[in-house]
Structures are given as C-alpha cells and as structure tokens.
Coordinates of C-alpha atoms in Angstrom, one line a residue:
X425 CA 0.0 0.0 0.0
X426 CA 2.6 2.2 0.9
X427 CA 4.5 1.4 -1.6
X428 CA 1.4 2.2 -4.3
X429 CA 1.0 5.6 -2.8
X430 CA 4.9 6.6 -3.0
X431 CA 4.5 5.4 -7.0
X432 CA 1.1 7.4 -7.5
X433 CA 3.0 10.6 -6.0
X434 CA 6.0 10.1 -8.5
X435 CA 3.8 9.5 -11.2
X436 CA 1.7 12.9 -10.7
X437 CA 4.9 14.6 -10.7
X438 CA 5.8 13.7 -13.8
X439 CA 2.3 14.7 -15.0
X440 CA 3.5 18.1 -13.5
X441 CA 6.2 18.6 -15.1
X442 CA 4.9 17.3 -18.9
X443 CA 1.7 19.8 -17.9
X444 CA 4.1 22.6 -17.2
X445 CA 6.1 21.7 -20.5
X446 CA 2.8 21.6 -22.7
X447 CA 0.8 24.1 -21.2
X448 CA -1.6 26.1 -23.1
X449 CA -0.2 29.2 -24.4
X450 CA -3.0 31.1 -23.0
X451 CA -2.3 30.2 -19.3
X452 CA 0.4 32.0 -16.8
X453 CA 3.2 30.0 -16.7
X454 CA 5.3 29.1 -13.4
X455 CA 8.4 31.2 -14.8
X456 CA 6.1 34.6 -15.2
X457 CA 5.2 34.7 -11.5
X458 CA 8.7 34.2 -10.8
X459 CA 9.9 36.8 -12.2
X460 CA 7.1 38.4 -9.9
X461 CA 7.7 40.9 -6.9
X462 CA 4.2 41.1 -6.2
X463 CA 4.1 38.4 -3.2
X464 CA 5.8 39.7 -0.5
X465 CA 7.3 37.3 2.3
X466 CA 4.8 37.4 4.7
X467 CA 1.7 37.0 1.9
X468 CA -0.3 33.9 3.0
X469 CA -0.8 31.0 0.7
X470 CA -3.2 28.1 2.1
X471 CA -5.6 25.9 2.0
X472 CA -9.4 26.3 3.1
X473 CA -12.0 24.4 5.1
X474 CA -14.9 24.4 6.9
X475 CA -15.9 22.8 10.2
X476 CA -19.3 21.1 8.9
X477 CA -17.8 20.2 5.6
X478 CA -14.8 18.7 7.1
X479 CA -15.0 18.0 10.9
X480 CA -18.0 15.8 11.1
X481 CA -21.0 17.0 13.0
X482 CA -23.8 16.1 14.9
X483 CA -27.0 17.0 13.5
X484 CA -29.6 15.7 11.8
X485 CA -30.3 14.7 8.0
X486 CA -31.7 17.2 5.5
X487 CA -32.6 17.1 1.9
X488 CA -29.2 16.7 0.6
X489 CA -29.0 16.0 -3.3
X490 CA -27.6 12.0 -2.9
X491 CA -29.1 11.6 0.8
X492 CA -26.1 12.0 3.4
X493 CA -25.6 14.6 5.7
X494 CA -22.2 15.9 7.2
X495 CA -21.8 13.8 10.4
X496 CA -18.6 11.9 9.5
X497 CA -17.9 14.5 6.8
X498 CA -13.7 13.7 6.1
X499 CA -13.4 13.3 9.7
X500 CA -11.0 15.9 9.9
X501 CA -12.2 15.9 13.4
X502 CA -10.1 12.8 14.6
X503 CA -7.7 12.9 11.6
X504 CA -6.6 16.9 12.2
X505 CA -2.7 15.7 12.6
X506 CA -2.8 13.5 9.0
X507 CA -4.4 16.6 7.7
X508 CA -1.7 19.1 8.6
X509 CA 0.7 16.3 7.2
X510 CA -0.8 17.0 4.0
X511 CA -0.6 20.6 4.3
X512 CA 2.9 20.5 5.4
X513 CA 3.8 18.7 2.3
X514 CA 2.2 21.2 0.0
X515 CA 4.1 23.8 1.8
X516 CA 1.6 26.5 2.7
X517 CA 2.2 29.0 5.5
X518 CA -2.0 29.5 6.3
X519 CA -4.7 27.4 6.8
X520 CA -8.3 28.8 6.9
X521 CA -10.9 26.9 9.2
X522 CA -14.1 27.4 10.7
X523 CA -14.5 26.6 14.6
X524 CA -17.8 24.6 14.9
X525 CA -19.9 27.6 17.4
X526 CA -22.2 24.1 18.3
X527 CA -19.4 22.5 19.4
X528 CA -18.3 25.4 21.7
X529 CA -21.3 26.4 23.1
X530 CA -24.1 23.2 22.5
X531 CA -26.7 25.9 23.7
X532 CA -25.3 29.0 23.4
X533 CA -25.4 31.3 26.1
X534 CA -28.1 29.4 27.7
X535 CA -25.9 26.5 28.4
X536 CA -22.1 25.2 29.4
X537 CA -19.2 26.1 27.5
X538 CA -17.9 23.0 26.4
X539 CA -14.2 21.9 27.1
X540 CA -13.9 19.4 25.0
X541 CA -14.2 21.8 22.3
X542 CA -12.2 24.1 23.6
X543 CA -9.1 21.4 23.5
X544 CA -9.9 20.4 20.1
X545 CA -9.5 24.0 18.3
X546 CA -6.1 24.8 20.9
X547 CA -4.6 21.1 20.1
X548 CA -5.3 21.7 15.9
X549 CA -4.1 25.4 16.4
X550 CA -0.8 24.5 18.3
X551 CA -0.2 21.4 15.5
X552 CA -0.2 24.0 12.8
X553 CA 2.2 26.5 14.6
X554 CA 4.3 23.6 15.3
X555 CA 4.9 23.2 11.3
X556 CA 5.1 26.9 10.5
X557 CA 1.4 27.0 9.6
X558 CA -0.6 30.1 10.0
X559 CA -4.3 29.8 11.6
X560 CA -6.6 31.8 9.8
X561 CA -9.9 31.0 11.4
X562 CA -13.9 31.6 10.6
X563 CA -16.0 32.0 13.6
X564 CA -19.7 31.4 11.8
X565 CA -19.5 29.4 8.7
X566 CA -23.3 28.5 7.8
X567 CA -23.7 26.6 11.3
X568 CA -25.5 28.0 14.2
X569 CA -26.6 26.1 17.7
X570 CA -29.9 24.3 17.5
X571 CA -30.9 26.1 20.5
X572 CA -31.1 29.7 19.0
X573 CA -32.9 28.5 16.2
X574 CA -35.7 26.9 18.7
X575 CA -35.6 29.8 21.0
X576 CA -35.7 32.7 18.9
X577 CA -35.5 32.1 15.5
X578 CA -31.9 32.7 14.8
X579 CA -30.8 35.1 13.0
X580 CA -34.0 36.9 12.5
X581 CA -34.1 37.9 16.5
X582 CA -31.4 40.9 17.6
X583 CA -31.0 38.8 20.6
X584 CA -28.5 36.5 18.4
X585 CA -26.3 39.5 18.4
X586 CA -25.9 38.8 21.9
X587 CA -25.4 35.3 21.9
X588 CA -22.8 36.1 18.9
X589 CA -21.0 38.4 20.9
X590 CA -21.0 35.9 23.6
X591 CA -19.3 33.1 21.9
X592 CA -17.0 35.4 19.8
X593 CA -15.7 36.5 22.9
X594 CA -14.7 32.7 24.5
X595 CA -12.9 32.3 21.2
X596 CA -10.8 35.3 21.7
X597 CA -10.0 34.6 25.2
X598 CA -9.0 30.9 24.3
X599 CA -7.3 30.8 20.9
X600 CA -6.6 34.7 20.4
X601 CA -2.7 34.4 21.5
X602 CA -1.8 32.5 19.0
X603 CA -4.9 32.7 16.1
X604 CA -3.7 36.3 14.4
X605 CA -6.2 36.2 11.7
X606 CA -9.8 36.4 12.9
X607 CA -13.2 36.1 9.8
X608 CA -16.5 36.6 11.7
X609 CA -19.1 35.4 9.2
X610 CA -17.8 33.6 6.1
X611 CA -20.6 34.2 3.2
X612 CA -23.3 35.9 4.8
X613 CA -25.0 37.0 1.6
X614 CA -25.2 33.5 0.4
X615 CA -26.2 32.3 4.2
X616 CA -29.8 34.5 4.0
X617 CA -30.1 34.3 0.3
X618 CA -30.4 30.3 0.3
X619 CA -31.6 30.1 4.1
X620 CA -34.1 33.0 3.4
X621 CA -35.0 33.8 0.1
X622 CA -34.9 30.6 -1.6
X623 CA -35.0 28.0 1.3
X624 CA -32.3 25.4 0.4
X625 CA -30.3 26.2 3.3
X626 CA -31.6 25.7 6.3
X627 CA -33.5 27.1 8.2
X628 CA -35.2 26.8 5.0
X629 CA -37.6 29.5 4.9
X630 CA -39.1 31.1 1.6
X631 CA -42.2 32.0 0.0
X632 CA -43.6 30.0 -2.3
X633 CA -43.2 32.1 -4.9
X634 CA -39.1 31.8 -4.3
X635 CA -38.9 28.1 -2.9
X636 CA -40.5 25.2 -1.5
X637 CA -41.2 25.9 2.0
X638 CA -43.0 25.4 4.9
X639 CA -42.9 29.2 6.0
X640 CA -41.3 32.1 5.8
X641 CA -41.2 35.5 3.7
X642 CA -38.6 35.9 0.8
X643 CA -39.3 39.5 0.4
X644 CA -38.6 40.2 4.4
X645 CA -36.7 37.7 6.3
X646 CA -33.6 38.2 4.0
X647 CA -32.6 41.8 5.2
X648 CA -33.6 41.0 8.4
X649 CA -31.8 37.8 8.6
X650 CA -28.3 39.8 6.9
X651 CA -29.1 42.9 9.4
X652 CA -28.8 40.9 12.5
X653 CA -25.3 38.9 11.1
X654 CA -24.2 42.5 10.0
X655 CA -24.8 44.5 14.3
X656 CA -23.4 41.0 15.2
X657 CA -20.6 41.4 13.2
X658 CA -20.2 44.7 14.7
X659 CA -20.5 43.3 17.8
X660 CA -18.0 40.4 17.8
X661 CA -15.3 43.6 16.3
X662 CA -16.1 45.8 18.8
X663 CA -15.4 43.4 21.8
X664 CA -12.3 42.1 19.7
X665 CA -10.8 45.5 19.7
X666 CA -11.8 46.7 23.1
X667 CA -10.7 44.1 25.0
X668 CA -8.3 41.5 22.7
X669 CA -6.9 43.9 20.1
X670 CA -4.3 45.9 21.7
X671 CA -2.5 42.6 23.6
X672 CA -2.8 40.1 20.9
X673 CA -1.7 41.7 17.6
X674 CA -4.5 40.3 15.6
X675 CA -6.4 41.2 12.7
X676 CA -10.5 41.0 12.0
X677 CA -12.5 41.2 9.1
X678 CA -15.6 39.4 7.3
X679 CA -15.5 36.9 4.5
X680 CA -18.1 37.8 1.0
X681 CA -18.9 35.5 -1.8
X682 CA -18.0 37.6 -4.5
X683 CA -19.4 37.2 -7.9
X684 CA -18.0 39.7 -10.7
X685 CA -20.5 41.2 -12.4
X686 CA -20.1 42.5 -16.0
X687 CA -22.5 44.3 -18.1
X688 CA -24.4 42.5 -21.2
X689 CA -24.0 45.5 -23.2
X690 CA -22.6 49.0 -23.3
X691 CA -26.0 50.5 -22.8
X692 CA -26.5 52.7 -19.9
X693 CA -29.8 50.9 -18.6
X694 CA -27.3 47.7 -18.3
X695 CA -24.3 49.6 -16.5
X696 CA -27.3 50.4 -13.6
X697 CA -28.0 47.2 -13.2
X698 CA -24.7 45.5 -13.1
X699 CA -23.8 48.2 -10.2
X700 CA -27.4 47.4 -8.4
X701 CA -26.7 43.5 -9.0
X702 CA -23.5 44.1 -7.0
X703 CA -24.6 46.2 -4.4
X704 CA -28.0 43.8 -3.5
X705 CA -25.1 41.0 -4.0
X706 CA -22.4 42.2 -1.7
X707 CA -22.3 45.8 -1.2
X708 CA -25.3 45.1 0.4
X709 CA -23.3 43.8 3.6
X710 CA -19.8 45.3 3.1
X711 CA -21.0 49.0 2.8
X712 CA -23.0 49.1 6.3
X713 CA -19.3 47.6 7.7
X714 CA -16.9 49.9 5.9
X715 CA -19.5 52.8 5.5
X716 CA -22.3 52.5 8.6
X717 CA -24.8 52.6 5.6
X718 CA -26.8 50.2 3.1
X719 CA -26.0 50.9 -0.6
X720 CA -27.9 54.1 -1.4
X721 CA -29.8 52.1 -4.5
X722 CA -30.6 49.5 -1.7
X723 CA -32.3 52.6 0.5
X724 CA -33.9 54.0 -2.7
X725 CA -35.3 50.3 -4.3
X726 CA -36.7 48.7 -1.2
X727 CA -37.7 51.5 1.2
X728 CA -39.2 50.4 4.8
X729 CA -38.7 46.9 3.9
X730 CA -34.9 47.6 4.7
X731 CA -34.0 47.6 8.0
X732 CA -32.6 51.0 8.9
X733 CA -29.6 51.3 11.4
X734 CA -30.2 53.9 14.7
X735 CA -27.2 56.3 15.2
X736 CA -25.7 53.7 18.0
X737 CA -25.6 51.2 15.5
X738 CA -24.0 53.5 12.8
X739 CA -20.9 54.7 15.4
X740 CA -20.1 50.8 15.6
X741 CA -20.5 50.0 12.4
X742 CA -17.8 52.4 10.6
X743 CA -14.7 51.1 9.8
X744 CA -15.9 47.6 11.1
X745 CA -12.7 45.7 9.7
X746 CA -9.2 45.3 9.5
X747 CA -9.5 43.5 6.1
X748 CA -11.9 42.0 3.6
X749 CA -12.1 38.1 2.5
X750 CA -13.6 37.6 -0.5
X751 CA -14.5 33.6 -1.7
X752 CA -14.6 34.4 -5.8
X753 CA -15.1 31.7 -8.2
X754 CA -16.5 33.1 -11.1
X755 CA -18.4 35.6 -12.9
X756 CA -22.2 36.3 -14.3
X757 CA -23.5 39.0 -16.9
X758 CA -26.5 41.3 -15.8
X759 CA -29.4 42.6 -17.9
X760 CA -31.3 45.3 -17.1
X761 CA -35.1 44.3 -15.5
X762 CA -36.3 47.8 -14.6
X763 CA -36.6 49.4 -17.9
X764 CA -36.6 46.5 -19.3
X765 CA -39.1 43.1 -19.6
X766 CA -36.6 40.2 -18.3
X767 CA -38.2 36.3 -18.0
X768 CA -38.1 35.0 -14.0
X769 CA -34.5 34.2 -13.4
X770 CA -31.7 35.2 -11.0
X771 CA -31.7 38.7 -10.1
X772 CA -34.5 40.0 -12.0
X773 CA -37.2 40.8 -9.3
X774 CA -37.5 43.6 -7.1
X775 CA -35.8 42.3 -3.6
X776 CA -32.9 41.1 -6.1
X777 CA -32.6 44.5 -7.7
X778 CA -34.4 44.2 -11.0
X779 CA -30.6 43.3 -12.7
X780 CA -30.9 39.6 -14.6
X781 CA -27.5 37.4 -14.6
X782 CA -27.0 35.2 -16.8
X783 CA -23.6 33.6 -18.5
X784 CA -25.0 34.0 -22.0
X785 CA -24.3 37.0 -24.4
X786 CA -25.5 36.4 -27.3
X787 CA -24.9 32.9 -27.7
X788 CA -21.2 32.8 -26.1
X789 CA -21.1 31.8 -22.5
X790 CA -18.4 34.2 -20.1
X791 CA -16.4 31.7 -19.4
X792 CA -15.8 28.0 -20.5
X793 CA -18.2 25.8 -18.2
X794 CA -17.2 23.5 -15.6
X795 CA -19.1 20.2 -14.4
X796 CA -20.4 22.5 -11.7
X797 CA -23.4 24.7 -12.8
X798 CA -22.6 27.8 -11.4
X799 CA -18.5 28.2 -12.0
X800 CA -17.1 29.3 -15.5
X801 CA -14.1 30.2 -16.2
X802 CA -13.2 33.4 -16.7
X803 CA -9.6 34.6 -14.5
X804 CA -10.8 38.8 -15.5
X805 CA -13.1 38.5 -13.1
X806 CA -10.7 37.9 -10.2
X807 CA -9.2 40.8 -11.5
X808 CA -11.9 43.1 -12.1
X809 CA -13.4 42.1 -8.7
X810 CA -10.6 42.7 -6.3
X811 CA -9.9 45.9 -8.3
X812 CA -13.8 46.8 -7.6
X813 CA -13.0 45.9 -3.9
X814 CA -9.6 48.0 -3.8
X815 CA -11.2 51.2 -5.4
X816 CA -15.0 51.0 -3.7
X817 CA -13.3 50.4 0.1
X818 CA -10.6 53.0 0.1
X819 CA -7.9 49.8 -0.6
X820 CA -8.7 48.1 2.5
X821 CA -6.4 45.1 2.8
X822 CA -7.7 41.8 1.3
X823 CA -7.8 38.5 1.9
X824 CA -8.8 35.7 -1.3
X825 CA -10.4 33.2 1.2
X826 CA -11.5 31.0 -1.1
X827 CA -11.2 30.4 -4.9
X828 CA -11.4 26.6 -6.2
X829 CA -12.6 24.5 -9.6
X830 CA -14.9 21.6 -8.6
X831 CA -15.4 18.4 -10.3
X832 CA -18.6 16.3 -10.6
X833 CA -18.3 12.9 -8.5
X834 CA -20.2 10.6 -11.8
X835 CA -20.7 6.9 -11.7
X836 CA -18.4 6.0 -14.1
X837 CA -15.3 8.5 -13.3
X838 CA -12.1 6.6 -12.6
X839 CA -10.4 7.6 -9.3
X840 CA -7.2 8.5 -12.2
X841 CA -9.4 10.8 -14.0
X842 CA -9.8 13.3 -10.8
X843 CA -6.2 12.4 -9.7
X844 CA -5.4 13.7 -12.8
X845 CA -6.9 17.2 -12.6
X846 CA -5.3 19.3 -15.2
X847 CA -8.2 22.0 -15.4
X848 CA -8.1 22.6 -11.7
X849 CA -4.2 23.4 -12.2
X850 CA -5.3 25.6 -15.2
X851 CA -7.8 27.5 -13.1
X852 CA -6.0 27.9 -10.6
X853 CA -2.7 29.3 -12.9
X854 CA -4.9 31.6 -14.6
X855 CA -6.6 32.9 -11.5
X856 CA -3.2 33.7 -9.2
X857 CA -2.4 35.2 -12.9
X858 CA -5.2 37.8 -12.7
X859 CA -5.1 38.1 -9.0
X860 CA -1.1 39.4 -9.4
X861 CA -2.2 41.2 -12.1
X862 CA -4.7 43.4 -9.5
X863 CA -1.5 43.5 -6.8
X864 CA 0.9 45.1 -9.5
X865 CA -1.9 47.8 -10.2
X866 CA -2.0 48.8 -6.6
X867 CA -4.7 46.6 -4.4
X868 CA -3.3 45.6 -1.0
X869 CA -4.4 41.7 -1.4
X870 CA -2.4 39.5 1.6
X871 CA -3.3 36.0 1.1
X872 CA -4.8 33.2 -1.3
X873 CA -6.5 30.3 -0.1
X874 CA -7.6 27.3 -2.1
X875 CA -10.8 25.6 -1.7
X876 CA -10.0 22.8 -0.2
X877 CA -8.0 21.1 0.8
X878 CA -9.5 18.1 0.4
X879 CA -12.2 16.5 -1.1
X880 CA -15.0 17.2 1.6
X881 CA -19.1 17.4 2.1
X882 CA -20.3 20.3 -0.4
X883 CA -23.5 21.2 1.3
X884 CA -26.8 20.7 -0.7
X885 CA -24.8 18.9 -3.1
X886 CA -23.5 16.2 -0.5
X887 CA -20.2 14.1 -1.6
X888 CA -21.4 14.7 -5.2
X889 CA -18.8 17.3 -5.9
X890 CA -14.9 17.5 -5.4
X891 CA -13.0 20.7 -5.0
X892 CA -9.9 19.0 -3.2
X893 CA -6.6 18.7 -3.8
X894 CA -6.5 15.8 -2.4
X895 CA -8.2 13.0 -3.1
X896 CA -10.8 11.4 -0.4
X897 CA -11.8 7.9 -0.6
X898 CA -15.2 8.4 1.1
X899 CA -15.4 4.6 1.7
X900 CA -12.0 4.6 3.9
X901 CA -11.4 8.3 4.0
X902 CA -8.4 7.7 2.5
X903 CA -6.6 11.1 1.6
X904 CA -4.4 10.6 -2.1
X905 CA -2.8 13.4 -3.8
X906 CA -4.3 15.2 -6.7
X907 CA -1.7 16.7 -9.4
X908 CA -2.9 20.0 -8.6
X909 CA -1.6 19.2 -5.3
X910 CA 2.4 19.2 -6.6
X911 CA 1.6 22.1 -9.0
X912 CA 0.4 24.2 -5.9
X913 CA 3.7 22.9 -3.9
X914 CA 6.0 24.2 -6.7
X915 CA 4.4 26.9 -6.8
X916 CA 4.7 27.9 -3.7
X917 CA 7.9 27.1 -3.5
X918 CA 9.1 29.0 -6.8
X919 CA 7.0 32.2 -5.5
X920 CA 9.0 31.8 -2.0
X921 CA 12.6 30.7 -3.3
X922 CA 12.1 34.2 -6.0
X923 CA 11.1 36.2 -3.5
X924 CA 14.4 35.1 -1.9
X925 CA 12.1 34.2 1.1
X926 CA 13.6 30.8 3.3
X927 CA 10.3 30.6 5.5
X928 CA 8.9 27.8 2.7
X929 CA 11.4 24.7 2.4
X930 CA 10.6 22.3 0.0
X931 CA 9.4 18.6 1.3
X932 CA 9.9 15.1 0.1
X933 CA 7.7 13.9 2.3
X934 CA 4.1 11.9 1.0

C-alpha cells in the first residue's frame, strides 16, 4: 500500500512537469510569477475548510442531493494531525478553518461552554504553529446552535447579536494568542439568500413564490436575517478591539462571496443594473461595515422593507474591519429588469434589484463551463473584482479566502481521471495570474486560499462534488494526492525561493 501511494506521487509529478512543459499558451506559466515581486514574504498561501464540511458534525439529516448529511464528513475531526501532514507537504504557510460555534457552546449562552471543544481547536491550532502553519480562522460558517434556532428564530431575532457576541468572545479569550487572523461570518449574503430567500439552506424558509417551504417571507426575512449577522458582526469587532486587540496583535474582518459582475451590453440601462446586481449582492453587507450605511440604491429600491440602522448602531459599524475576504469563483453577466421586460431568473425581481444574470451573451457563454453549474471560467473577473473591492473600500487590505474548480463525482469517473486534474491546475494558474495582475496595479491583497483542501461534504450537493486537492476515498477516508496538489507545492515554493524568502522549504515527504 505504501508502496502504491509513493509510485502514484512520482507518477503525478511527472504529469506536472509534462503539464508545465505543454501548457496552453493562453495560461500563466510558473516562470512569469517568478519573475514576480508582487508576493511579498509574509503574503499567506493556504488551503481552506470548513468545520461542517470537514470536521463531522452532529445534527440531523436534510434534503441533501444524494441523501447523506455531514456527520462523518472527512473526519478531519479525529484525523486533524494527518491533515496538517498533508498541508505541510504542499508547503503552505496558512490554513483557513471554521470553529464549529455548536461544538463550543451546544446551547449557546443558555448552556455550558464545552471543554472538549475548547481542547480540540487549541490542540489543531498548536499542531499548525508547530509546522510553521498560520491559523486563519472563521468563527460562523453557515452553522449555528440548534438552541437559538428553537428559541428565537436565529438570526432573525437581535437577541443572536448577543449570543454572537458571547461566543466570539470565548474564542478570543482561548485561541486569540496564538490565532492572528480572525473572519467573523464567512458568506453571509449566500447564508440568507439560500436560508431566506430561496430556502435550500436551512433554516429553510421562503415563500412560495421563491422556494419550497413550509414558511417564511422571501421579500422580508432576508434583510432581516443579513441585518442581524451584519450588528453581530459589529459586535464580535467591537469586543475584539476593546478588549483583545491591543494585547494580541490580531487582525479581523468578514468573509463575502463575490461574484463579478459585467454588463451584457454597453447601454447605460445595463451599466445600472450591473452596479445594483452588485450592491443587493455584496455591497449590500460590506458598505454598512466599511460605511455604517446600506448601498444608497438599496435605500432607494426597497424602502421600509430595509431595516434601517439607529445612530448607536452606525458609530459601531464604521470602519468595522481590519481586512476583507472575498471567496470568488466566477463571474455572471447582468441585464437590465427595470426598464426593461426580463423572463423570471436570478436577479430579476424587485428584492434582487431588477438586474438579470445570466452567463450567456448572445450565444457565447463568459467563461468556459465546468461540471459544476454555477462556476465558468473566466480569470478577468478575479481581476476586475478585487480591483472593484480595492477602489470602492478606500484599498482596505484583502484577503482571497476562497477560490477553487470543482469536479462532478459521476458513476463512471475513474479515481485516475480526478487524480489527474489538469483543469483545476489551469484554473488555478490563470486565476493567481489575474489576482497578481490586481497587486501590480495597486490593491493591497495579503493571502490566497484554495478551496479545499481536500475532497469534503459540499453542502446541498452532499459528496457529489470535489474541490480538493486531495483526493478522499469516502469509503476509507483515505486522503491521495491530486496533481494540482504538486503544481500548488511548486508553486509555492518558486514564488517563495524568487522572493528570496527561506520561510517555505521544499518537502519530500508523501
């Protein structure tokens, strides 16, 4: 066995190096970003997780798309040391991970911290100092304690700001010395868009003209939902800062899925929309953090149905973060809906802000499609995005805390076929291409983080999808690297070793 997996490694580093050799001509070569200045020594390159996708959890089933649910997950739980092995290989100086708020507090603030918690994150955290590994963690990603949901309804009560607060606070207090690097809500516009609007997430509430549900209001609970995560948000910052800030060193900022946007068409209507698609998208929870306001179109478009901040709220609010993560994976046109007639779709209605995407303009798509439905290729977009980010928010530092290239987990795919995952490595060269593109023309971008780092549960879409780099046997659990796991190890190393930077030492180690 051992002896299989030293021969599969030598084998995908061949591939490597015959992929490097052939290349497309339209992709970034290794050699460019070495002549590169761009990443400076103390830039963070890692790998990303989640707890639910990766940890294994403990609630109940759902309506996932193949019928599992995440309670074994990878087991990264129990098998955290093999895990930061694997990173250790690849050479990566960060890893991004979620702390499970359930396993902290099983009841929030209405119940007893729990310890064994507690010695799980330190004992994972102190394993990836130990190698030179950066934590980089996410206190809320998706999950939330049973118990608020039954209470109070979650995140459409403002006493969850509390209870937020509360258990942001523990995890500063325990983990703060050594966890620099602090995200307080990873994709909070896709967390009340799908838990909210459309109902696939849970809690899944919707109105029927949105989703399938039992209850809820699509045109309400939404902004609600995203008004409570963004004064809780506030909240965790504001006790961070007062209290952590000064002694531990640390930075803290909020993580945003971040679609680019482009215009269908040069027409003026169509400009509007794309800058009202972005602002109900994700200016919609970055401007009240940066700014202590909603996006004026926001204001204007929905009226009383957004919740409005009081002055209190505003004060805390304003320059709510040290940085900005943004999770980017690919990029949508928009159409004009307001003074135009658009067909139901994405974006078109009024709580969406009457702007259409779609990946079609006339007839070409934006980006060549992948086996999943939403991600196309198209690398401009990391540029145009982060430049959008660096010239709306006054350059705030960024983080890229998540960009990945899934594959489609068929019936008949050989395990060789997704070991061998040449369009991931090309996605992934073309991306870091565009995103050193952005950091040459001025944006203060600090890190890069893959998703994932391995194979792992992909929410609605269950163990249907892989976005690893390595491999995951979900029979055995066995982890095997991908070929886009030695293209991301050189490089890292090449970056490092042309940056003249010691920090990242190349491993022979499987």
């Amino acid at each position: 066995m051992e002896f299989s997996l030293i021969f599969v490694a030598i084998f995908l580093q061949f591939l490597v190096l015959v992929s490097a050799f052939f290349g497309s001509n339209n992709q970034v070569s290794l050699e460019e970003f070495t002549n590169s200045k761009s990443f400076s020594k103390k830039f963070l390159f890692g790998t990303a997780s989640s707890a639910y996708q990766f940890e294994g959890a403990f609630l109940s089933d759902g309506n996932i798309k193949d019928g599992t649910n995440g309670d074994i997950a990878v087991d990264h739980y129990n098998r955290y040391l093999e895990d930061v092995h694997l990173m250790d290989f690849i050479g990566v100086n960060s890893y991004r991970f979620s702390i499970s708020w359930a396993r902290i507090l099983p009841k929030g603030r209405f119940g007893e911290m729990n310890k064994a918690g507690i010695d799980h994150y330190n004992k994972l955290i102190d394993s990836l100092l130990k190698r030179g590994i950066e934590p980089f963690v996410t206190l809320a990603h998706y999950d939330i304690p049973q118990e608020l949901e039954d209470r109070y309804g979650a995140w459409l009560s403002p006493q969850v700001q509390e209870d937020f607060r509360y258990y942001a606070d523990i995890c500063f207090k325990s983990f703060g010395n050594r966890v620099k690097y602090w995200v307080t809500f990873n994709e909070p516009n896709v967390q009340v868009i799908r838990g909210y609007r459309k109902g696939t997430y849970p809690p899944s509430r919707c109105s029927s003209s949105f989703g399938n549900c039992s209850s809820g209001d699509s045109e309400r609970e939404p902004f609600v939902a995203a008004h409570n995560i963004i004064l809780s948000h506030a909240a965790a910052v504001n006790t961070y800062r007062s209290k952590y800030q000064a002694k531990q060193g640390g930075l803290i900022g909020i993580s945003i899925n971040a679609v680019w946007h482009e215009p269908i068409s040069d027409l003026f209507e169509d400009i509007l929309a794309t800058e009202r698609a972005r602002s109900f998208y994700m200016n919609w929870i970055l401007d009240p953090i940066v700014f202590g306001n909603y996006p004026a179109v926001m204001e204007e478009t929905l009226g009383l149905d957004l919740p409005h901040f009081s002055t209190e709220d505003k004060k805390k609010l304003k320059n709510g973060a040290d940085f900005i993560g943004i999770n980017h994976y690919t990029s949508f046109y928009v159409k004009d809906c307001l003074y135009s007639s658009c067909k139901p779709g994405l974006g078109s209605s009024k709580i969406e802000g009457f702007a259409f995407w779609t990946p079609v303009k006339e007839e070409t798509l934006i980006g060549e499609p992948t086996e999943i439905s939403w991600i196309y290729v198209n690398p401009q977009g990391m540029n145009k995005i982060v430049t959008y980010i660096k010239e709306r928010y006054n350059n705030i530092p960024i983080f890229v805390t998540e960009n990945g290239y899934g594959q489609k987990n068929k019936p008949n795919t050989q395990t060789e076929d997704l070991l061998n995952d040449t369009r991931r490595i090309d996605y992934m060269r073309s991306y870091l291409g565009a995103l050193e593109t952005s950091m040459r023309e001025g944006a203060d971008v600090r890190g890069y983080f893959a998703w994932s780092l391995l194979d792992n549960f992909e929410w609605m879409n269950g163990y249907t999808e892989r976005f690893g780099l390595y491999h995951v046997d979900y029979a055995t659990l066995k982890r095997t690297p991908k070929l886009s796991t030695f293209w991301y190890k050189k490089f890292i190393a090449q970056i490092f070793m042309s940056n003249n930077v010691s920090a990242i030492v190349s491993r022979n180690v499987i």
